[in-house]
Amino acid sequence: MEWRKQWEVDKLPEWEPPQVLNDYLPHGLCGFDKDGAPVAVVYFDSFDIYGILHVASRRDMIRVTIKRLEEYLKICREQMQKHGPAAGQVVVIFDMQGFNLRQYLWRPAGEVVITLIQMYEANYPEILKTCYIVNAPKVFAFAFSVAKKFMDEYTLSKIQIYKTDPAKWQRAIFSNTSRDQVPAYFGGTLKDPDGNPKCGTKICLGGKVPKEMYVTNTEKDKENFTTVTIKKGGKLELDLPASEMGSILSWEFRTENHDIRFGIVKKDNNGSYKEVIPMRRVAAHQLDEIGILNCEVPATYSVVFDNTYSLLRNKKIHYSVRVLPPSEPQEIIPASS
């Protein structure tokens, strides 16, 4: 109750979220399962959290999530009155086709996702009936290995993860949901009047937030960044050892007022050098530069910020560079028999 007061949950029905959240936050109900429980769909590949957080605040992102969960709860209560207790939870289909880990290694995005998971676990643990995560690429295993640390075993027991074999996850989904309640994109029969198999008339499909909508983000966590000034005609080289195969090198940086040349060089144990991220000028004063690199073999990776081309200006840069250990292999839960 204290948490609901803090977030003014009972006033959220009257709150109108920023337009970017209405237009670009993918989610929606497509139908109901055979018990009468609502079925929600999230096209995760079109969730541009990086763009959204350059327009809306983190607080608004949390508030809109609470608002949507409250709306789903209201539908669940209505369905329970019609069909009984089995209709009182939500079935969720997450489509991970084209999942991009890169934007979630941007610290503000990762922090928001973890905050939302913790908020859900603390306040809405009973709302989930089943969660189908489909079309999960290999890189999703790393993201899930981090996220699962913040989830209760009860929630994890409701999550079924499938790779790109439609036969397996379609068998699971349609074991308790009719095909006329699921978008044709997933093997159902629902389509928009114009034939769109993703059912954009029922479900917000999300998409890339236009950069012209971006606003200056004043909530940067400066304590998580190292700030240096690279002298005119100089460069900064950071050597990071990646001793384990499958480690991930991630970077995030921004400059003040001017661009910077950036690249990454791999230094093998035999002394050879290879440019794995070609040197290029990056307009990091206009937009944060973020990225990841899969370290396929143990080596030392040199992250280079190069200002040798500038003979007149020093460059001030704020950066966070780290090597993340390889994720533990994630079990892909088989379809229900």
PDB file of C-alpha atoms in Angstrom, residues 8-283:
ATOM      1  CA  GLU A   8       0.089   7.324  -6.984  1.00  0.00           C
ATOM      2  CA  VAL A   9      -1.119   4.149  -8.653  1.00  0.00           C
ATOM      3  CA  ASP A  10      -4.795   4.931  -8.108  1.00  0.00           C
ATOM      4  CA  LYS A  11      -4.377   8.194 -10.049  1.00  0.00           C
ATOM      5  CA  LEU A  12      -2.659   6.572 -13.043  1.00  0.00           C
ATOM      6  CA  PRO A  13      -5.898   5.979 -15.010  1.00  0.00           C
ATOM      7  CA  GLU A  14      -6.132   9.781 -15.416  1.00  0.00           C
ATOM      8  CA  TRP A  15      -2.427  10.210 -16.187  1.00  0.00           C
ATOM      9  CA  GLU A  16      -1.549  10.614 -19.858  1.00  0.00           C
ATOM     10  CA  PRO A  17       1.950   9.243 -20.603  1.00  0.00           C
ATOM     11  CA  PRO A  18       4.343  11.111 -22.907  1.00  0.00           C
ATOM     12  CA  GLN A  19       3.353  10.494 -26.515  1.00  0.00           C
ATOM     13  CA  VAL A  20       6.583   8.616 -27.252  1.00  0.00           C
ATOM     14  CA  LEU A  21       5.486   5.885 -24.822  1.00  0.00           C
ATOM     15  CA  ASN A  22       2.073   5.578 -26.452  1.00  0.00           C
ATOM     16  CA  ASP A  23       3.573   5.401 -29.926  1.00  0.00           C
ATOM     17  CA  TYR A  24       6.790   3.406 -29.454  1.00  0.00           C
ATOM     18  CA  LEU A  25       6.335   1.091 -26.450  1.00  0.00           C
ATOM     19  CA  PRO A  26       5.424  -2.285 -28.009  1.00  0.00           C
ATOM     20  CA  HIS A  27       2.635  -4.199 -26.261  1.00  0.00           C
ATOM     21  CA  GLY A  28      -1.016  -5.096 -26.623  1.00  0.00           C
ATOM     22  CA  LEU A  29      -3.719  -7.704 -26.080  1.00  0.00           C
ATOM     23  CA  CYS A  30      -4.556  -9.885 -29.055  1.00  0.00           C
ATOM     24  CA  GLY A  31      -7.207 -12.181 -27.546  1.00  0.00           C
ATOM     25  CA  PHE A  32      -7.915 -14.749 -24.837  1.00  0.00           C
ATOM     26  CA  ASP A  33      -6.864 -18.322 -24.152  1.00  0.00           C
ATOM     27  CA  LYS A  34      -9.291 -21.209 -23.731  1.00  0.00           C
ATOM     28  CA  ASP A  35      -9.710 -20.388 -20.014  1.00  0.00           C
ATOM     29  CA  GLY A  36     -10.600 -16.790 -20.824  1.00  0.00           C
ATOM     30  CA  ALA A  37      -7.242 -15.381 -19.717  1.00  0.00           C
ATOM     31  CA  PRO A  38      -6.008 -12.362 -21.724  1.00  0.00           C
ATOM     32  CA  VAL A  39      -3.120 -12.951 -24.155  1.00  0.00           C
ATOM     33  CA  ALA A  40      -0.583 -10.131 -24.512  1.00  0.00           C
ATOM     34  CA  VAL A  41       2.080  -9.750 -27.202  1.00  0.00           C
ATOM     35  CA  VAL A  42       5.351  -7.805 -27.071  1.00  0.00           C
ATOM     36  CA  TYR A  43       7.497  -7.502 -30.206  1.00  0.00           C
ATOM     37  CA  PHE A  44      10.780  -7.025 -28.381  1.00  0.00           C
ATOM     38  CA  ASP A  45      12.825  -6.471 -31.535  1.00  0.00           C
ATOM     39  CA  SER A  46      11.020  -3.160 -32.068  1.00  0.00           C
ATOM     40  CA  PHE A  47      11.495  -1.970 -28.481  1.00  0.00           C
ATOM     41  CA  ASP A  48      13.849   1.003 -28.890  1.00  0.00           C
ATOM     42  CA  ILE A  49      14.560   1.590 -25.201  1.00  0.00           C
ATOM     43  CA  TYR A  50      17.622   3.664 -26.108  1.00  0.00           C
ATOM     44  CA  GLY A  51      15.498   6.082 -28.127  1.00  0.00           C
ATOM     45  CA  ILE A  52      12.638   6.130 -25.628  1.00  0.00           C
ATOM     46  CA  LEU A  53      14.955   7.065 -22.748  1.00  0.00           C
ATOM     47  CA  HIS A  54      16.310   9.960 -24.809  1.00  0.00           C
ATOM     48  CA  VAL A  55      12.790  11.398 -24.913  1.00  0.00           C
ATOM     49  CA  ALA A  56      10.968  10.202 -21.780  1.00  0.00           C
ATOM     50  CA  SER A  57      12.294  10.012 -18.221  1.00  0.00           C
ATOM     51  CA  ARG A  58      13.011   6.778 -16.397  1.00  0.00           C
ATOM     52  CA  ARG A  59      10.233   7.656 -13.946  1.00  0.00           C
ATOM     53  CA  ASP A  60       7.726   7.938 -16.799  1.00  0.00           C
ATOM     54  CA  MET A  61       8.918   4.561 -18.131  1.00  0.00           C
ATOM     55  CA  ILE A  62       8.195   2.977 -14.751  1.00  0.00           C
ATOM     56  CA  ARG A  63       4.867   4.771 -14.373  1.00  0.00           C
ATOM     57  CA  VAL A  64       3.612   3.695 -17.788  1.00  0.00           C
ATOM     58  CA  THR A  65       4.547   0.087 -16.997  1.00  0.00           C
ATOM     59  CA  ILE A  66       2.551   0.246 -13.768  1.00  0.00           C
ATOM     60  CA  LYS A  67      -0.346   1.804 -15.662  1.00  0.00           C
ATOM     61  CA  ARG A  68      -0.355  -1.029 -18.233  1.00  0.00           C
ATOM     62  CA  LEU A  69      -0.108  -3.712 -15.529  1.00  0.00           C
ATOM     63  CA  GLU A  70      -3.058  -2.157 -13.709  1.00  0.00           C
ATOM     64  CA  GLU A  71      -5.046  -2.176 -16.958  1.00  0.00           C
ATOM     65  CA  TYR A  72      -4.247  -5.866 -17.447  1.00  0.00           C
ATOM     66  CA  LEU A  73      -5.263  -6.588 -13.851  1.00  0.00           C
ATOM     67  CA  LYS A  74      -8.608  -4.900 -14.426  1.00  0.00           C
ATOM     68  CA  ILE A  75      -9.225  -7.078 -17.490  1.00  0.00           C
ATOM     69  CA  CYS A  76      -8.223 -10.167 -15.505  1.00  0.00           C
ATOM     70  CA  ARG A  77     -10.763  -9.355 -12.776  1.00  0.00           C
ATOM     71  CA  GLU A  78     -13.486  -8.900 -15.383  1.00  0.00           C
ATOM     72  CA  GLN A  79     -12.561 -12.213 -17.027  1.00  0.00           C
ATOM     73  CA  MET A  80     -12.573 -14.013 -13.663  1.00  0.00           C
ATOM     74  CA  GLN A  81     -16.169 -12.918 -13.076  1.00  0.00           C
ATOM     75  CA  LYS A  82     -17.138 -14.405 -16.448  1.00  0.00           C
ATOM     76  CA  HIS A  83     -14.978 -17.526 -16.618  1.00  0.00           C
ATOM     77  CA  GLY A  84     -13.610 -18.290 -13.143  1.00  0.00           C
ATOM     78  CA  PRO A  85     -10.160 -18.171 -11.472  1.00  0.00           C
ATOM     79  CA  ALA A  86      -8.274 -19.662 -14.456  1.00  0.00           C
ATOM     80  CA  ALA A  87      -8.966 -16.438 -16.397  1.00  0.00           C
ATOM     81  CA  GLY A  88      -7.365 -14.232 -13.759  1.00  0.00           C
ATOM     82  CA  GLN A  89      -3.805 -14.147 -15.090  1.00  0.00           C
ATOM     83  CA  VAL A  90      -2.107 -12.935 -18.266  1.00  0.00           C
ATOM     84  CA  VAL A  91      -0.466 -15.065 -20.957  1.00  0.00           C
ATOM     85  CA  VAL A  92       2.459 -13.197 -22.559  1.00  0.00           C
ATOM     86  CA  ILE A  93       4.224 -13.874 -25.865  1.00  0.00           C
ATOM     87  CA  PHE A  94       7.609 -12.142 -26.218  1.00  0.00           C
ATOM     88  CA  ASP A  95       9.012 -12.191 -29.748  1.00  0.00           C
ATOM     89  CA  MET A  96      12.814 -11.881 -29.571  1.00  0.00           C
ATOM     90  CA  GLN A  97      13.452 -12.002 -33.332  1.00  0.00           C
ATOM     91  CA  GLY A  98      16.334  -9.621 -34.028  1.00  0.00           C
ATOM     92  CA  PHE A  99      16.993  -8.996 -30.318  1.00  0.00           C
ATOM     93  CA  ASN A 100      19.782  -6.422 -29.937  1.00  0.00           C
ATOM     94  CA  LEU A 101      21.823  -6.791 -26.755  1.00  0.00           C
ATOM     95  CA  ARG A 102      23.793  -3.646 -27.546  1.00  0.00           C
ATOM     96  CA  GLN A 103      21.243  -1.127 -26.301  1.00  0.00           C
ATOM     97  CA  TYR A 104      20.707  -2.981 -23.011  1.00  0.00           C
ATOM     98  CA  LEU A 105      24.408  -2.635 -22.186  1.00  0.00           C
ATOM     99  CA  TRP A 106      23.808   1.108 -22.179  1.00  0.00           C
ATOM    100  CA  ARG A 107      23.709   1.635 -18.426  1.00  0.00           C
ATOM    101  CA  PRO A 108      20.441   3.671 -18.142  1.00  0.00           C
ATOM    102  CA  ALA A 109      18.576   1.067 -20.207  1.00  0.00           C
ATOM    103  CA  GLY A 110      19.937  -1.857 -18.211  1.00  0.00           C
ATOM    104  CA  GLU A 111      19.075  -0.139 -14.948  1.00  0.00           C
ATOM    105  CA  VAL A 112      15.495   0.553 -16.063  1.00  0.00           C
ATOM    106  CA  VAL A 113      14.973  -3.078 -17.081  1.00  0.00           C
ATOM    107  CA  ILE A 114      16.280  -4.342 -13.716  1.00  0.00           C
ATOM    108  CA  THR A 115      14.118  -1.791 -11.862  1.00  0.00           C
ATOM    109  CA  LEU A 116      11.028  -2.930 -13.771  1.00  0.00           C
ATOM    110  CA  ILE A 117      11.754  -6.588 -12.997  1.00  0.00           C
ATOM    111  CA  GLN A 118      12.184  -5.812  -9.296  1.00  0.00           C
ATOM    112  CA  MET A 119       9.022  -3.705  -9.267  1.00  0.00           C
ATOM    113  CA  TYR A 120       7.072  -6.505 -10.950  1.00  0.00           C
ATOM    114  CA  GLU A 121       8.383  -9.159  -8.542  1.00  0.00           C
ATOM    115  CA  ALA A 122       7.523  -7.060  -5.489  1.00  0.00           C
ATOM    116  CA  ASN A 123       4.040  -5.963  -6.529  1.00  0.00           C
ATOM    117  CA  TYR A 124       2.603  -8.119  -9.350  1.00  0.00           C
ATOM    118  CA  PRO A 125       3.971 -11.675  -8.906  1.00  0.00           C
ATOM    119  CA  GLU A 126       0.574 -13.331  -9.394  1.00  0.00           C
ATOM    120  CA  ILE A 127      -0.420 -11.629 -12.650  1.00  0.00           C
ATOM    121  CA  LEU A 128       1.565 -13.962 -14.947  1.00  0.00           C
ATOM    122  CA  LYS A 129       0.011 -17.243 -16.099  1.00  0.00           C
ATOM    123  CA  THR A 130       2.589 -18.261 -18.713  1.00  0.00           C
ATOM    124  CA  CYS A 131       5.326 -16.407 -20.575  1.00  0.00           C
ATOM    125  CA  TYR A 132       6.457 -17.700 -23.978  1.00  0.00           C
ATOM    126  CA  ILE A 133       9.763 -16.225 -25.143  1.00  0.00           C
ATOM    127  CA  VAL A 134      10.104 -17.205 -28.802  1.00  0.00           C
ATOM    128  CA  ASN A 135      12.722 -16.722 -31.519  1.00  0.00           C
ATOM    129  CA  ALA A 136      15.407 -16.311 -28.859  1.00  0.00           C
ATOM    130  CA  PRO A 137      18.862 -15.830 -30.453  1.00  0.00           C
ATOM    131  CA  LYS A 138      22.064 -17.056 -28.810  1.00  0.00           C
ATOM    132  CA  VAL A 139      22.941 -13.601 -27.476  1.00  0.00           C
ATOM    133  CA  PHE A 140      19.668 -13.573 -25.506  1.00  0.00           C
ATOM    134  CA  ALA A 141      21.171 -16.189 -23.172  1.00  0.00           C
ATOM    135  CA  PHE A 142      23.560 -13.569 -21.797  1.00  0.00           C
ATOM    136  CA  ALA A 143      20.783 -11.028 -21.201  1.00  0.00           C
ATOM    137  CA  PHE A 144      18.577 -13.620 -19.510  1.00  0.00           C
ATOM    138  CA  SER A 145      21.444 -14.831 -17.293  1.00  0.00           C
ATOM    139  CA  VAL A 146      21.582 -11.298 -15.858  1.00  0.00           C
ATOM    140  CA  ALA A 147      17.822 -10.720 -15.639  1.00  0.00           C
ATOM    141  CA  LYS A 148      17.057 -14.064 -13.957  1.00  0.00           C
ATOM    142  CA  LYS A 149      19.150 -13.071 -10.934  1.00  0.00           C
ATOM    143  CA  PHE A 150      16.412 -10.596 -10.060  1.00  0.00           C
ATOM    144  CA  MET A 151      13.531 -13.031 -10.585  1.00  0.00           C
ATOM    145  CA  ASP A 152      11.877 -15.350  -8.105  1.00  0.00           C
ATOM    146  CA  GLU A 153      11.851 -19.079  -8.830  1.00  0.00           C
ATOM    147  CA  TYR A 154       8.054 -18.874  -8.972  1.00  0.00           C
ATOM    148  CA  THR A 155       8.256 -16.427 -11.877  1.00  0.00           C
ATOM    149  CA  LEU A 156      11.009 -18.405 -13.617  1.00  0.00           C
ATOM    150  CA  SER A 157       8.869 -21.543 -13.460  1.00  0.00           C
ATOM    151  CA  LYS A 158       6.289 -19.803 -15.678  1.00  0.00           C
ATOM    152  CA  ILE A 159       8.771 -18.806 -18.399  1.00  0.00           C
ATOM    153  CA  GLN A 160       9.292 -21.025 -21.434  1.00  0.00           C
ATOM    154  CA  ILE A 161      12.135 -20.071 -23.792  1.00  0.00           C
ATOM    155  CA  TYR A 162      12.328 -21.280 -27.377  1.00  0.00           C
ATOM    156  CA  LYS A 163      14.860 -20.753 -30.127  1.00  0.00           C
ATOM    157  CA  THR A 164      13.836 -20.276 -33.744  1.00  0.00           C
ATOM    158  CA  ASP A 165      11.953 -23.550 -34.319  1.00  0.00           C
ATOM    159  CA  PRO A 166       8.303 -22.451 -34.748  1.00  0.00           C
ATOM    160  CA  ALA A 167       6.955 -26.005 -34.488  1.00  0.00           C
ATOM    161  CA  LYS A 168       8.000 -26.241 -30.834  1.00  0.00           C
ATOM    162  CA  TRP A 169       6.703 -22.937 -29.538  1.00  0.00           C
ATOM    163  CA  GLN A 170       3.536 -23.047 -31.649  1.00  0.00           C
ATOM    164  CA  ARG A 171       2.707 -26.419 -30.102  1.00  0.00           C
ATOM    165  CA  ALA A 172       3.063 -24.837 -26.644  1.00  0.00           C
ATOM    166  CA  ILE A 173       1.091 -21.678 -27.404  1.00  0.00           C
ATOM    167  CA  PHE A 174      -1.793 -23.426 -29.137  1.00  0.00           C
ATOM    168  CA  SER A 175      -2.115 -26.125 -26.496  1.00  0.00           C
ATOM    169  CA  ASN A 176      -4.371 -23.726 -24.579  1.00  0.00           C
ATOM    170  CA  THR A 177      -5.079 -20.891 -27.030  1.00  0.00           C
ATOM    171  CA  SER A 178      -7.141 -21.013 -30.206  1.00  0.00           C
ATOM    172  CA  ARG A 179      -5.449 -19.870 -33.407  1.00  0.00           C
ATOM    173  CA  ASP A 180      -8.096 -17.208 -34.001  1.00  0.00           C
ATOM    174  CA  GLN A 181      -6.858 -15.457 -30.831  1.00  0.00           C
ATOM    175  CA  VAL A 182      -3.203 -15.176 -31.920  1.00  0.00           C
ATOM    176  CA  PRO A 183      -1.577 -13.064 -34.684  1.00  0.00           C
ATOM    177  CA  ALA A 184      -0.760 -14.862 -37.931  1.00  0.00           C
ATOM    178  CA  TYR A 185       2.869 -13.873 -37.339  1.00  0.00           C
ATOM    179  CA  PHE A 186       2.981 -16.574 -34.635  1.00  0.00           C
ATOM    180  CA  GLY A 187       0.997 -19.132 -36.617  1.00  0.00           C
ATOM    181  CA  GLY A 188      -2.485 -17.950 -35.651  1.00  0.00           C
ATOM    182  CA  THR A 189      -5.137 -16.541 -37.969  1.00  0.00           C
ATOM    183  CA  LEU A 190      -5.474 -12.941 -36.713  1.00  0.00           C
ATOM    184  CA  LYS A 191      -4.549 -10.293 -39.285  1.00  0.00           C
ATOM    185  CA  ASP A 192      -5.171  -6.588 -39.768  1.00  0.00           C
ATOM    186  CA  PRO A 193      -7.637  -5.553 -42.489  1.00  0.00           C
ATOM    187  CA  ASP A 194      -4.644  -4.720 -44.679  1.00  0.00           C
ATOM    188  CA  GLY A 195      -3.196  -8.210 -44.109  1.00  0.00           C
ATOM    189  CA  ASN A 196      -0.515  -7.272 -41.563  1.00  0.00           C
ATOM    190  CA  PRO A 197       0.236 -10.565 -39.717  1.00  0.00           C
ATOM    191  CA  LYS A 198       1.488  -8.701 -36.627  1.00  0.00           C
ATOM    192  CA  CYS A 199      -1.935  -7.121 -35.968  1.00  0.00           C
ATOM    193  CA  GLY A 200      -0.887  -3.506 -35.566  1.00  0.00           C
ATOM    194  CA  THR A 201      -4.504  -2.480 -35.070  1.00  0.00           C
ATOM    195  CA  LYS A 202      -4.597  -4.416 -31.789  1.00  0.00           C
ATOM    196  CA  ILE A 203      -0.959  -4.274 -30.729  1.00  0.00           C
ATOM    197  CA  CYS A 204       1.422  -1.307 -30.609  1.00  0.00           C
ATOM    198  CA  LEU A 205       4.297  -2.478 -32.802  1.00  0.00           C
ATOM    199  CA  GLY A 206       6.842  -0.004 -31.435  1.00  0.00           C
ATOM    200  CA  GLY A 207       9.675   0.986 -33.745  1.00  0.00           C
ATOM    201  CA  LYS A 208      12.710   3.237 -33.965  1.00  0.00           C
ATOM    202  CA  VAL A 209      12.280   6.562 -32.192  1.00  0.00           C
ATOM    203  CA  PRO A 210      13.265   9.391 -34.599  1.00  0.00           C
ATOM    204  CA  LYS A 211      16.453  11.109 -33.443  1.00  0.00           C
ATOM    205  CA  GLU A 212      14.882  14.512 -33.951  1.00  0.00           C
ATOM    206  CA  MET A 213      12.678  13.699 -30.938  1.00  0.00           C
ATOM    207  CA  TYR A 214      15.690  13.225 -28.651  1.00  0.00           C
ATOM    208  CA  VAL A 215      16.181  15.664 -25.806  1.00  0.00           C
ATOM    209  CA  THR A 216      19.266  16.261 -23.684  1.00  0.00           C
ATOM    210  CA  ASN A 217      19.398  13.693 -20.907  1.00  0.00           C
ATOM    211  CA  THR A 218      20.421  15.443 -17.694  1.00  0.00           C
ATOM    212  CA  GLU A 219      20.180  12.319 -15.528  1.00  0.00           C
ATOM    213  CA  LYS A 220      23.547  10.816 -16.490  1.00  0.00           C
ATOM    214  CA  ASP A 221      25.172   8.835 -13.701  1.00  0.00           C
ATOM    215  CA  LYS A 222      28.498  10.588 -13.774  1.00  0.00           C
ATOM    216  CA  GLU A 223      29.875   8.498 -10.920  1.00  0.00           C
ATOM    217  CA  ASN A 224      29.838   5.454 -13.214  1.00  0.00           C
ATOM    218  CA  PHE A 225      31.997   7.197 -15.817  1.00  0.00           C
ATOM    219  CA  THR A 226      35.634   8.155 -15.992  1.00  0.00           C
ATOM    220  CA  THR A 227      36.267  11.675 -17.276  1.00  0.00           C
ATOM    221  CA  VAL A 228      39.498  12.602 -19.043  1.00  0.00           C
ATOM    222  CA  THR A 229      40.723  15.354 -21.329  1.00  0.00           C
ATOM    223  CA  ILE A 230      42.608  14.127 -24.389  1.00  0.00           C
ATOM    224  CA  LYS A 231      45.120  16.726 -25.435  1.00  0.00           C
ATOM    225  CA  LYS A 232      45.209  18.077 -28.987  1.00  0.00           C
ATOM    226  CA  GLY A 233      47.292  15.776 -31.135  1.00  0.00           C
ATOM    227  CA  GLY A 234      47.122  13.016 -28.491  1.00  0.00           C
ATOM    228  CA  LYS A 235      45.294   9.762 -27.858  1.00  0.00           C
ATOM    229  CA  LEU A 236      44.095   7.524 -25.027  1.00  0.00           C
ATOM    230  CA  GLU A 237      44.561   3.750 -25.195  1.00  0.00           C
ATOM    231  CA  LEU A 238      42.877   1.451 -22.669  1.00  0.00           C
ATOM    232  CA  ASP A 239      44.091  -2.157 -22.533  1.00  0.00           C
ATOM    233  CA  LEU A 240      41.497  -4.635 -21.266  1.00  0.00           C
ATOM    234  CA  PRO A 241      42.370  -8.327 -20.938  1.00  0.00           C
ATOM    235  CA  ALA A 242      39.614 -10.770 -21.921  1.00  0.00           C
ATOM    236  CA  SER A 243      40.987 -14.013 -20.541  1.00  0.00           C
ATOM    237  CA  GLU A 244      37.883 -16.164 -21.069  1.00  0.00           C
ATOM    238  CA  MET A 245      36.513 -17.230 -24.429  1.00  0.00           C
ATOM    239  CA  GLY A 246      33.090 -15.714 -25.035  1.00  0.00           C
ATOM    240  CA  SER A 247      33.627 -12.635 -22.854  1.00  0.00           C
ATOM    241  CA  ILE A 248      31.880  -9.448 -23.952  1.00  0.00           C
ATOM    242  CA  LEU A 249      33.602  -6.081 -24.207  1.00  0.00           C
ATOM    243  CA  SER A 250      31.153  -3.204 -23.807  1.00  0.00           C
ATOM    244  CA  TRP A 251      31.670   0.530 -24.145  1.00  0.00           C
ATOM    245  CA  GLU A 252      29.694   3.695 -23.627  1.00  0.00           C
ATOM    246  CA  PHE A 253      31.049   7.198 -24.019  1.00  0.00           C
ATOM    247  CA  ARG A 254      30.189  10.770 -24.815  1.00  0.00           C
ATOM    248  CA  THR A 255      32.250  13.846 -25.555  1.00  0.00           C
ATOM    249  CA  GLU A 256      31.672  17.515 -24.898  1.00  0.00           C
ATOM    250  CA  ASN A 257      31.242  19.838 -27.887  1.00  0.00           C
ATOM    251  CA  HIS A 258      33.358  17.919 -30.431  1.00  0.00           C
ATOM    252  CA  ASP A 259      33.752  14.503 -32.036  1.00  0.00           C
ATOM    253  CA  ILE A 260      36.506  11.928 -31.419  1.00  0.00           C
ATOM    254  CA  ARG A 261      38.105   9.089 -33.386  1.00  0.00           C
ATOM    255  CA  PHE A 262      37.356   5.690 -31.880  1.00  0.00           C
ATOM    256  CA  GLY A 263      38.347   2.097 -32.570  1.00  0.00           C
ATOM    257  CA  ILE A 264      39.394  -1.190 -30.963  1.00  0.00           C
ATOM    258  CA  VAL A 265      42.529  -3.246 -31.593  1.00  0.00           C
ATOM    259  CA  LYS A 266      42.953  -6.895 -30.598  1.00  0.00           C
ATOM    260  CA  LYS A 267      46.385  -7.875 -29.304  1.00  0.00           C
ATOM    261  CA  ASP A 268      46.910 -11.654 -29.441  1.00  0.00           C
ATOM    262  CA  ASN A 269      49.239 -13.507 -27.102  1.00  0.00           C
ATOM    263  CA  ASN A 270      51.635 -14.069 -30.010  1.00  0.00           C
ATOM    264  CA  GLY A 271      52.123 -10.336 -30.368  1.00  0.00           C
ATOM    265  CA  SER A 272      50.004  -9.762 -33.477  1.00  0.00           C
ATOM    266  CA  TYR A 273      47.605  -6.819 -33.785  1.00  0.00           C
ATOM    267  CA  LYS A 274      44.240  -6.700 -35.529  1.00  0.00           C
ATOM    268  CA  GLU A 275      41.802  -3.798 -35.838  1.00  0.00           C
ATOM    269  CA  VAL A 276      38.448  -5.343 -34.865  1.00  0.00           C
ATOM    270  CA  ILE A 277      36.536  -2.055 -34.715  1.00  0.00           C
ATOM    271  CA  PRO A 278      37.948   0.214 -37.456  1.00  0.00           C
ATOM    272  CA  MET A 279      39.025   3.679 -36.379  1.00  0.00           C
ATOM    273  CA  ARG A 280      36.429   6.308 -37.294  1.00  0.00           C
ATOM    274  CA  ARG A 281      35.259   9.729 -36.204  1.00  0.00           C
ATOM    275  CA  VAL A 282      32.265   9.498 -33.873  1.00  0.00           C
ATOM    276  CA  ALA A 283      29.914  12.422 -33.155  1.00  0.00           C
TER     277      ALA A 283
END
